[in-house]
XYZ file of C-alpha atoms in Angstrom:
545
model
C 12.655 -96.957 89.085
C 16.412 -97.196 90.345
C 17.436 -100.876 91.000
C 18.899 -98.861 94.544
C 15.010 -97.886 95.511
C 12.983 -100.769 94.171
C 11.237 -103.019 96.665
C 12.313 -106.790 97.741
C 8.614 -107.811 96.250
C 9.302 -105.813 92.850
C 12.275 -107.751 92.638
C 10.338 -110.769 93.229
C 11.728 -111.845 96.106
C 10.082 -111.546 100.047
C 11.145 -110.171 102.751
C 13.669 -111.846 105.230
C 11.707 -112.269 107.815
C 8.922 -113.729 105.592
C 10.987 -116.428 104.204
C 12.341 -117.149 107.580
C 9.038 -117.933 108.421
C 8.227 -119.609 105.284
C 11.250 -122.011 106.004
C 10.288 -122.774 109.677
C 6.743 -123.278 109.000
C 7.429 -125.828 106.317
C 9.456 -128.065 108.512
C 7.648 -127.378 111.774
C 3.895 -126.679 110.667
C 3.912 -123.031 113.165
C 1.615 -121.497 111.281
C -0.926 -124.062 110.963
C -0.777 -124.815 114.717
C -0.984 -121.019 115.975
C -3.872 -120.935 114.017
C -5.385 -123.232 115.466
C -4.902 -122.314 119.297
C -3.859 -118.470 118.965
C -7.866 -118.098 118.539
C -8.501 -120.155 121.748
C -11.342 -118.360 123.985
C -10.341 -118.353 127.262
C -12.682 -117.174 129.934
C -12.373 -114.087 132.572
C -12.851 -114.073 136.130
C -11.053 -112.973 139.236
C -10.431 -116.877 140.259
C -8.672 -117.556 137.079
C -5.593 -115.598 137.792
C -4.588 -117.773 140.822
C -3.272 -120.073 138.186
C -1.629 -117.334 136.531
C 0.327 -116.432 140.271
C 1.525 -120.094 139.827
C 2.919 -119.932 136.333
C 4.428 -116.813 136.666
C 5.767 -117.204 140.464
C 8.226 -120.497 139.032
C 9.346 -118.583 135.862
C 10.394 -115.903 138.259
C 12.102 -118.623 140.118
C 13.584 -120.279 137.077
C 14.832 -116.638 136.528
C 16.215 -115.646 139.886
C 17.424 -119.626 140.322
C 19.596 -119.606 137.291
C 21.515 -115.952 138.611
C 21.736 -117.548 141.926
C 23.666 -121.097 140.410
C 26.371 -118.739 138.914
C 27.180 -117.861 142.366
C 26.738 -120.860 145.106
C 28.863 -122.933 145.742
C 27.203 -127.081 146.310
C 29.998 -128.239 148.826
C 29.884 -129.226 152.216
C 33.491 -128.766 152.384
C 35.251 -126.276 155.615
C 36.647 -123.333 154.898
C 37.207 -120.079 157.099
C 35.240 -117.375 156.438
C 37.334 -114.057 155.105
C 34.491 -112.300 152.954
C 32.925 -108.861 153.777
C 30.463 -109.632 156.147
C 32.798 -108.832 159.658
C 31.125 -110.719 162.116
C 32.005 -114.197 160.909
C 35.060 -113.321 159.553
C 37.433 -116.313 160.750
C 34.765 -118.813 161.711
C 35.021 -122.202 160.080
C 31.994 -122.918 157.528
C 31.162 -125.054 154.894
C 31.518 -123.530 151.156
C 27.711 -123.841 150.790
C 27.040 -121.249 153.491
C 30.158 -118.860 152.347
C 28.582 -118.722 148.825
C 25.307 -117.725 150.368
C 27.061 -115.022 152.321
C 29.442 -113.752 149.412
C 25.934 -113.677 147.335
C 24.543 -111.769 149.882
C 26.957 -109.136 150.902
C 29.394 -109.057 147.660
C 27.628 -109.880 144.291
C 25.680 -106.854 143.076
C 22.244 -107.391 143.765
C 22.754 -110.966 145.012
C 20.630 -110.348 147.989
C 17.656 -108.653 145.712
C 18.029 -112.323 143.916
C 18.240 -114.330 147.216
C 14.731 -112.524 148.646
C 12.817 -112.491 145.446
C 13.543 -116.720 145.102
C 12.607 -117.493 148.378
C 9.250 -115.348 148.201
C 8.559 -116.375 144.660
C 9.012 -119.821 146.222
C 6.224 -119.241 149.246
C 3.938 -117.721 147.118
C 4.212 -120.284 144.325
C 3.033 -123.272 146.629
C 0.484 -121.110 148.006
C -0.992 -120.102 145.185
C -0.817 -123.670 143.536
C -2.861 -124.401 147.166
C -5.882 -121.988 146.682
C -5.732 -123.009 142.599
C -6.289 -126.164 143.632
C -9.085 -125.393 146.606
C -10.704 -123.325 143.541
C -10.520 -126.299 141.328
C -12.288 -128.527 144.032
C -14.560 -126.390 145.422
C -15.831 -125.581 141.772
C -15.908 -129.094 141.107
C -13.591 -128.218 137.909
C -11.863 -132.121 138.612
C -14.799 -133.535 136.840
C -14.767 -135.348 133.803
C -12.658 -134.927 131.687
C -10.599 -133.124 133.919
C -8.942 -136.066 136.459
C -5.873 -136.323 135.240
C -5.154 -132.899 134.831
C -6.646 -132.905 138.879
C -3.405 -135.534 139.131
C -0.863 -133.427 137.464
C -1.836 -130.266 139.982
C -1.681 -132.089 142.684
C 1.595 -133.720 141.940
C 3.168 -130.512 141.054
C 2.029 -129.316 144.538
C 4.112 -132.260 146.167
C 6.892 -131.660 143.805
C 6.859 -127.781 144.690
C 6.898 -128.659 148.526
C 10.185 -130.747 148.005
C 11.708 -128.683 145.670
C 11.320 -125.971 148.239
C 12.627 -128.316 151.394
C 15.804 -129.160 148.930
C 16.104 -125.342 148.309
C 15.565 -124.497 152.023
C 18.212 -126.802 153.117
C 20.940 -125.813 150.429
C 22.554 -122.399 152.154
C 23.734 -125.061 155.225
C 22.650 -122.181 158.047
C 21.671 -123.438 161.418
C 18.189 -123.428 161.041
C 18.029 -125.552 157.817
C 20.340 -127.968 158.982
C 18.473 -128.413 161.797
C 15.639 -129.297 159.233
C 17.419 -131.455 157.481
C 18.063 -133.332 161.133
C 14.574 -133.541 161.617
C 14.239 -135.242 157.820
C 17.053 -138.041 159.012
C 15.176 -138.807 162.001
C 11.746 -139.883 160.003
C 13.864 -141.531 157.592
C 15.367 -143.263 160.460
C 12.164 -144.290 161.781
C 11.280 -146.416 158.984
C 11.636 -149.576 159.961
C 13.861 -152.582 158.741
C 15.700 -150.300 156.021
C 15.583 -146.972 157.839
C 19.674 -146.910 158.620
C 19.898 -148.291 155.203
C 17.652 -145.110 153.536
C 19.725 -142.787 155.817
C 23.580 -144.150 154.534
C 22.008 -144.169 151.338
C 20.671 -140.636 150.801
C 23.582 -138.833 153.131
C 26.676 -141.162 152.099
C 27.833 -141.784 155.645
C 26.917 -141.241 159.543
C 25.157 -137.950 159.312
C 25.558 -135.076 158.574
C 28.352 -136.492 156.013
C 29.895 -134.684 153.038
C 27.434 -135.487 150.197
C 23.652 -133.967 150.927
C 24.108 -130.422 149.950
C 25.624 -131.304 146.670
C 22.646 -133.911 146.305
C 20.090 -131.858 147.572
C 21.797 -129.064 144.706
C 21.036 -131.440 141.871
C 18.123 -132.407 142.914
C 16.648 -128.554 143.486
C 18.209 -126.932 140.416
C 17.655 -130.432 137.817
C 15.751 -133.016 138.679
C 12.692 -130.957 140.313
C 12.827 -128.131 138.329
C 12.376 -130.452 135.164
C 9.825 -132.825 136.319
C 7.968 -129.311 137.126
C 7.903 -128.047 134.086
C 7.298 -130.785 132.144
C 3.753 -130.993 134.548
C 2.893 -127.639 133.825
C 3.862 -127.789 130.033
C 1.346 -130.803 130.289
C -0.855 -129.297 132.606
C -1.538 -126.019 129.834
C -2.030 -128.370 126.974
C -5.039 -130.099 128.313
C -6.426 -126.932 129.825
C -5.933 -126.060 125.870
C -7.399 -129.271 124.969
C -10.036 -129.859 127.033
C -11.299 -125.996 127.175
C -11.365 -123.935 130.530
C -14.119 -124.385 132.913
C -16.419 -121.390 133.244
C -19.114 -120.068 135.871
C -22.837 -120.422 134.531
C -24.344 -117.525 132.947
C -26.772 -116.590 130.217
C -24.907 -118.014 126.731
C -22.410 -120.504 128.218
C -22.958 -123.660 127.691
C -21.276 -127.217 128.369
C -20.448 -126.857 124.532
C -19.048 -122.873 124.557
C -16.934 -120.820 125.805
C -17.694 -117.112 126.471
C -14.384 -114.619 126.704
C -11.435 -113.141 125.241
C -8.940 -114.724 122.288
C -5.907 -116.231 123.457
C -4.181 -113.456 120.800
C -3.813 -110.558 121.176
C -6.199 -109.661 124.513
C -4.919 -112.557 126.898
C -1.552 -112.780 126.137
C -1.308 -108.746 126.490
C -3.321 -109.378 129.755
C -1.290 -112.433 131.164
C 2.306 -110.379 130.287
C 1.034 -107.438 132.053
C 0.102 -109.443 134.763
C 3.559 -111.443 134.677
C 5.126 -107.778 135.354
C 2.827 -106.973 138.124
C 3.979 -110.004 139.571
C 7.477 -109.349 139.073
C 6.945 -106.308 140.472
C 5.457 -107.337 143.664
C 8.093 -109.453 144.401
C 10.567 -106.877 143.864
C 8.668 -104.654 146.469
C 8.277 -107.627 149.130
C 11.530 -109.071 148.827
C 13.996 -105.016 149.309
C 11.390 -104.054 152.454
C 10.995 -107.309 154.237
C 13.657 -109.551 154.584
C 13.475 -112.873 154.745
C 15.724 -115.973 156.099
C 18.903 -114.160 157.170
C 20.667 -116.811 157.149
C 23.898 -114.394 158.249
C 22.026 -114.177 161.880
C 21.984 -118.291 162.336
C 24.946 -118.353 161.259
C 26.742 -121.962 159.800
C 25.451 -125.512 160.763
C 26.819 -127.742 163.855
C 25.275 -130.624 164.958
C 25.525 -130.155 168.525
C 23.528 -126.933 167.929
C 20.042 -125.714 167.047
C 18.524 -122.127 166.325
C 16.178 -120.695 168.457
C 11.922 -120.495 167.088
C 13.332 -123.546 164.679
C 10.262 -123.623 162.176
C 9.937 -124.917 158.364
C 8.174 -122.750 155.828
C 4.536 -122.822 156.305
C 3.736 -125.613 153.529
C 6.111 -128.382 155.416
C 4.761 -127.082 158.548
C 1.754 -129.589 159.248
C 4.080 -132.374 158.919
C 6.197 -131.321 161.932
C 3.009 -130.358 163.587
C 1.844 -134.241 163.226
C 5.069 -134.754 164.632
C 4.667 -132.910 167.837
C 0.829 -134.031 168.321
C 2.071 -137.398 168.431
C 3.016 -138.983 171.761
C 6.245 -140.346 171.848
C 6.291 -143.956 171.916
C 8.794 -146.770 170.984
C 8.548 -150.728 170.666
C 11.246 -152.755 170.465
C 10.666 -155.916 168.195
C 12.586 -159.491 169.026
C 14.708 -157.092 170.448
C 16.253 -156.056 167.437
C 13.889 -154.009 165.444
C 12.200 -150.116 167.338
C 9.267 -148.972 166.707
C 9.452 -145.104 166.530
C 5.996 -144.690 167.026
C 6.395 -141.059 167.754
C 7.540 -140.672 163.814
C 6.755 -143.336 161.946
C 2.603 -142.829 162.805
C 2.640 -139.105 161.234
C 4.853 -140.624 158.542
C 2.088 -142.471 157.729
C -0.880 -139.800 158.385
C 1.149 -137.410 155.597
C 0.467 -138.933 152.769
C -2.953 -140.019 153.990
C -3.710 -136.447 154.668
C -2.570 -135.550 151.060
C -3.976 -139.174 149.085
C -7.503 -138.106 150.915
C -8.130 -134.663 149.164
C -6.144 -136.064 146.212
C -8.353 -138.948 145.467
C -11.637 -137.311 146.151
C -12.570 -136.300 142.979
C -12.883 -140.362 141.849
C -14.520 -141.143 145.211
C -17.063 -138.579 144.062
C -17.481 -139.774 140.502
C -18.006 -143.406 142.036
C -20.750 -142.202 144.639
C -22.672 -140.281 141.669
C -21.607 -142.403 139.030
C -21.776 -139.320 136.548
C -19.969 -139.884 133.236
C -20.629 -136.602 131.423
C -18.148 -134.300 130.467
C -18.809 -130.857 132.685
C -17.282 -127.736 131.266
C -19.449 -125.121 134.238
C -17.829 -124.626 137.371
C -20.575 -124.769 139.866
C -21.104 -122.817 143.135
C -20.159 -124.219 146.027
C -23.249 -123.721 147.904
C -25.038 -126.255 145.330
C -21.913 -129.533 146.323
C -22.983 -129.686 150.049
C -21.440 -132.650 150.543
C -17.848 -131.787 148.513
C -17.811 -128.158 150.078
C -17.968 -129.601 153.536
C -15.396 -132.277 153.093
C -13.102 -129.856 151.521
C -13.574 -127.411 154.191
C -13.361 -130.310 157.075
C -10.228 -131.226 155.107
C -8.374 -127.824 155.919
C -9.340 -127.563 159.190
C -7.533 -130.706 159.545
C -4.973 -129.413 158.161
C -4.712 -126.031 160.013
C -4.809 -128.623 163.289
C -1.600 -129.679 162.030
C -0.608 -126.494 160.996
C -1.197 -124.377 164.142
C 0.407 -127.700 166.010
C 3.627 -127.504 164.094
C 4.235 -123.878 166.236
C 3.038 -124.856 169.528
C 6.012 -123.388 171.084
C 5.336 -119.950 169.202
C 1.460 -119.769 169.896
C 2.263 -120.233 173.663
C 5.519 -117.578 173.818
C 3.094 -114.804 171.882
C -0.341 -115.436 173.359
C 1.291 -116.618 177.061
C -0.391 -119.912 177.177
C 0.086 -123.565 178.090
C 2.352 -125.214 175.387
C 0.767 -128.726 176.632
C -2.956 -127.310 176.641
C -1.992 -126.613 173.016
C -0.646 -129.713 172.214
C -4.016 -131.862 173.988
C -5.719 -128.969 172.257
C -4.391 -130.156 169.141
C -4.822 -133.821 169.951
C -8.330 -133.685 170.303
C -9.723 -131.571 167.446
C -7.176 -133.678 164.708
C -10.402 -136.021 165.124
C -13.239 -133.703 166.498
C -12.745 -130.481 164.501
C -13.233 -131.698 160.643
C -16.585 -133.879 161.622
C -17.746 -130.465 163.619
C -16.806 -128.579 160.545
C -18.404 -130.764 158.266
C -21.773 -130.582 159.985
C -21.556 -126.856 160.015
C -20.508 -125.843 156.336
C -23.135 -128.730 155.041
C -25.912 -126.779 156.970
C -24.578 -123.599 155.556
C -24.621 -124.531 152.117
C -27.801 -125.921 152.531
C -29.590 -122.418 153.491
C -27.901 -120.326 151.040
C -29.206 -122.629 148.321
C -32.955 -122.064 150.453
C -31.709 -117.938 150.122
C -30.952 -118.642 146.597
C -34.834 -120.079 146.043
C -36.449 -117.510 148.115
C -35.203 -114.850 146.101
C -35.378 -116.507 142.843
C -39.508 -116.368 143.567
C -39.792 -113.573 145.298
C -37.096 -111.034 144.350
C -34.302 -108.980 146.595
C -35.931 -107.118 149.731
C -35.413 -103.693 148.881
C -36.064 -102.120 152.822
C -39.274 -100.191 151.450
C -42.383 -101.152 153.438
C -45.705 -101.040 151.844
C -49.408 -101.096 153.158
C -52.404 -102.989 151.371
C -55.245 -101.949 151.401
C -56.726 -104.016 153.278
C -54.223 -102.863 156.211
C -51.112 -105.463 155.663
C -47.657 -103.526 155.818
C -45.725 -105.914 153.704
C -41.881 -105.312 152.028
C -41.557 -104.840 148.617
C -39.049 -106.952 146.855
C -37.209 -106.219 143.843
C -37.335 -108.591 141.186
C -33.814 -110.394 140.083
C -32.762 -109.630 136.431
C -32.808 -112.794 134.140
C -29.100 -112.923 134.209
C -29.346 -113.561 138.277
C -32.092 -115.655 137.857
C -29.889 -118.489 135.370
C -27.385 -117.853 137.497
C -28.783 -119.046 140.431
C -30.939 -121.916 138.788
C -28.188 -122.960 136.047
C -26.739 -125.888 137.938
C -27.696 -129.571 137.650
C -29.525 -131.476 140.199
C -29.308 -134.975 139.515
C -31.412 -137.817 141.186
C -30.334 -140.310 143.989
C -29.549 -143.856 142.958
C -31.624 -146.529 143.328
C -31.338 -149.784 144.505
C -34.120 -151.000 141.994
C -36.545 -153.898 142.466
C -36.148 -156.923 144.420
C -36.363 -159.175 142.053
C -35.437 -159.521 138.717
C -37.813 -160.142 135.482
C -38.169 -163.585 136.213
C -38.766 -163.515 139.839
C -35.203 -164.580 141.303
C -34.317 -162.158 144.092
C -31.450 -159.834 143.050
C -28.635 -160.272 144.967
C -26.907 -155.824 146.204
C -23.825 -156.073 146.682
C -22.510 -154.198 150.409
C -20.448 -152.037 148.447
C -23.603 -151.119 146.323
C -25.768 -150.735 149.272
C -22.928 -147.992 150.135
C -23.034 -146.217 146.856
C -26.707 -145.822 146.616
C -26.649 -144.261 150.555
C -23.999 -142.624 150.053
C -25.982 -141.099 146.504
C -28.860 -140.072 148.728
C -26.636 -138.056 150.814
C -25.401 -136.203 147.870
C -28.825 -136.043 146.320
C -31.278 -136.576 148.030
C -33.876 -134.605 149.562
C -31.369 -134.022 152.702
C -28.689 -133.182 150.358
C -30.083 -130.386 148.062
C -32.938 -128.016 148.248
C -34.752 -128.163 145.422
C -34.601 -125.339 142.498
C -37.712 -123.391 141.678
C -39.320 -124.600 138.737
C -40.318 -122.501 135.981
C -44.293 -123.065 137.288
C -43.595 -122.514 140.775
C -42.301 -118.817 139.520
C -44.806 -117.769 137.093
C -47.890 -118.446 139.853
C -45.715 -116.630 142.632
C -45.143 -113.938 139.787
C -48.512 -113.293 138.139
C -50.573 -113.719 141.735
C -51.693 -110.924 143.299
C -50.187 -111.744 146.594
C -46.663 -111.235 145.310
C -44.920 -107.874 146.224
């Protein structure tokens, strides 16, 4: 053979790309760790993918945010307008809002850009929202997953800021007229309020400095702080395995699905494209913030139907259900009751559904690991509180656009607002009551038809002269379904007295616990689960059908 034809391994040496990889793996162990996790069994189910929506909504934002930077312009400084767009030709700006009209009208497929970030945006927070409802409502928070609860939530509160910062950047009318509404709260703090508000905006608003500030903080500061959550976030999903529903073969100690390599990652990049896709479609037929309509920012103006995007709406909602009051303190110091009380009820609303998960684990004082999502029929107690926890919030929500419900639907903008007022504190007790109940009697559908089958609609007479309905027995993947999940006991206050007769002396906070137990537990909590007794003498009698 011809030196010309032989083979890099007959001249004893490998291929390129093999001793590239040789020399990486040496000095960064690659091999040894994709090994390790490219063989990770991940799970499949419809509910799963909202986290994928997430991941893939910011890289598309990362994307479309880095072609947008090349264009905009950070500076509050006034300029007048002599781009393409005709209308505002001539009209004094700031450079912020003549970048976001050059990207619009003059850099090839600017606007494209401009539509797909701002839906990515909406659609990222609201699919981090139902990713996290799935989370709770599955109970998937448990032990050992808390922290990784924390790191969801927080990137939910980082998202919501990131897209306020981003909302407010193109200096229109309408986000300027948001980020008036922000000085005003931060005004109503007391004591250091005027301090907070020359601090952040550099000046008497609406100064020189936020836009560039608000810049930085959207494109660096937020943006890295997010992905460092969600890099976090995916290794302890990795780490701590991926919940998955109950069914015959999984196991707190398994995992039943599909290798990371090659069938998820060809499903999740499929999936990313979809995505992508979508967007695409969304953002060239329905347009979104044209910002060339408001046209530029003046304080002694304000945009017609002023409303934030829907995640920041329930804060000005709490806004507008509060009654405006003011106290004036050794007449030096006001009050702003009318913002500082919903300055405090936002992060209440957010700590309560936030915290939940430990309140739980303290009521039930459960300290095993749980790796099956349940159903939320069998968490009475934790469905209901999550579900009386987004009514609250839609309160706020459908509060923030009083004025719109009562142009569209021709009602009574204050009937709204008292409307509003009153079912902030009636509506989640209400809804509690109701989804408990309803949890309770689809776990009492779940038993019936664990012992007596599925009605099938065909009606049979004994002979004895009894029309009865014959029901179809469940297969024995149903029935582990529906009897898989754990029902624990109530605590117990135990005896009395101790072993040598001294009274024990319960703490209140105890007391609490073990009521608080019963209600999760007890016999008004959960209906019990057939036992495997109950369903072989309903099974093998002669009266079953």
């Amino acid at each position: 053979m011809s030196t010309a034809t032989q083979t890099p391994e007959a001249r004893g040496k490998a291929p390129a790309g093999e001793r590239a990889a040789d020399w990486a793996d040496g000095r960064l162990g690659i091999y040894g760790l994709a090994k390790a996790n490219m063989r990770k069994i991940f799970p499949d189910h419809w509910s799963f993918l909202l986290g994928e929506v997430c991941l893939w909504s910011f890289v598309i934002l990362l994307l479309t945010g880095v072609y947008l930077t090349l264009f905009f312009v950070p500076s509050m400084g006034e300029i007048a307008y002599d781009g393409s767009y005709v209308p505002m030709q001539g009209v004094l700006m700031s450079e912020a809002y003549a970048s976001t009209l050059h990207i619009s009208f003059d850099v090839r497929g600017g606007l494209l850009m401009r539509e797909i970030h701002h839906w990515a945006a909406l659609i990222f927070v609201v699919g981090l929202f139902f990713h996290m409802m799935r989370v709770f409502f599955t109970g998937a928070f448990r032990k050992p997953r808390e922290i990784n609860w924390l790191f969801g939530f927080t990137l939910l509160l980082l998202a919501m800021f990131t897209g306020l910062t981003g909302y407010s950047l193109p200096d229109d009318l309408l986000s300027g007229t948001g980020v008036r509404f922000m000085e005003g709260a931060i005004l109503a703090v007391p004591v250091v309020g005027t301090w907070l508000q020359m601090l952040l905006f550099g000046g008497e608003f609406p100064g020189h400095v936020i836009i560039p500030r608000f810049f930085v903080v959207h494109v660096l500061l937020l943006p890295g702080l997010m992905l460092a959550l969600i890099a976090a976030h995916l290794i302890l999903v990795v780490y701590h395995k991926h919940t998955q529903f109950a069914g015959p073969g999984r196991t707190n100690n398994n995992v039943v699905g599909m290798p990371l390599f090659p069938v998820y990652m060809a499903k999740a990049g499929g999936f990313f494209f979809l995505i992508f896709g979508l967007f695409a479609l969304i953002a060239a037929t329905t347009s979104i913030n044209p910002v060339w309509v408001l046209g530029p920012y003046r304080p002694d103006q304000v945009s017609t139907n002023a409303q934030p995007d829907w995640y920041m709406g329930f804060s000005e909602g709490l806004v507008r259900l509060m009654p405006a009051a003011e106290f004036v303190l050794f007449d030096r110091y006001t009050l702003n009751l009318g913002l500082l009380v919903p300055l405090m009820v936002f992060p209440l609303m957010m700590a309560v559904i936030a915290l939940y998960p430990f309140f739980e684990n303290w009521v039930t004082k459960d300290k095993r690991e749980h790796h099956i999502a349940e159903r939320p029929r069998n968490a009475p107690n934790r469905t209901a509180f999550g579900v009386a926890w987004l009514s609250w919030y839609f309160v706020a929500l459908v509060a923030g656009g009083n004025d719109l419900w009562a142009l569209n639907f021709d009602l009574s903008i204050n009937a709204i607002t008292w409307w509003g007022r009153v079912s902030f504190f009636v509506l989640p007790v209400v809804v509690f009551i109701v989804t408990r109940r309803i949890c309770l009697g689809l776990q009492r559908r779940d038993r019936e038809k664990v012992l007596h089958g599925r009605e099938s609609g065909v009606i049979k007479r004994l002979p004895h002269g009894e029309f009865v309905e014959v029901h179809e027995p469940l297969s024995r993947e149903e029935l582990y379904r529906l009897t898989a999940h754990d029902q624990p006991k109530p605590l117990e206050l135990g005896p009395a007295e101790d072993e040598n007769g001294v009274p024990r002396k319960v703490s209140r906070l105890e007391r609490l616990r073990v009521r608080l137990s019963r209600s999760y537990y007890g016999p008004a909590g959960q209906v019990p689960k057939p036992t495997a007794e109950e369903y072989r003498e309903i099974t093998s009698g002669e009266g079953h059908h």
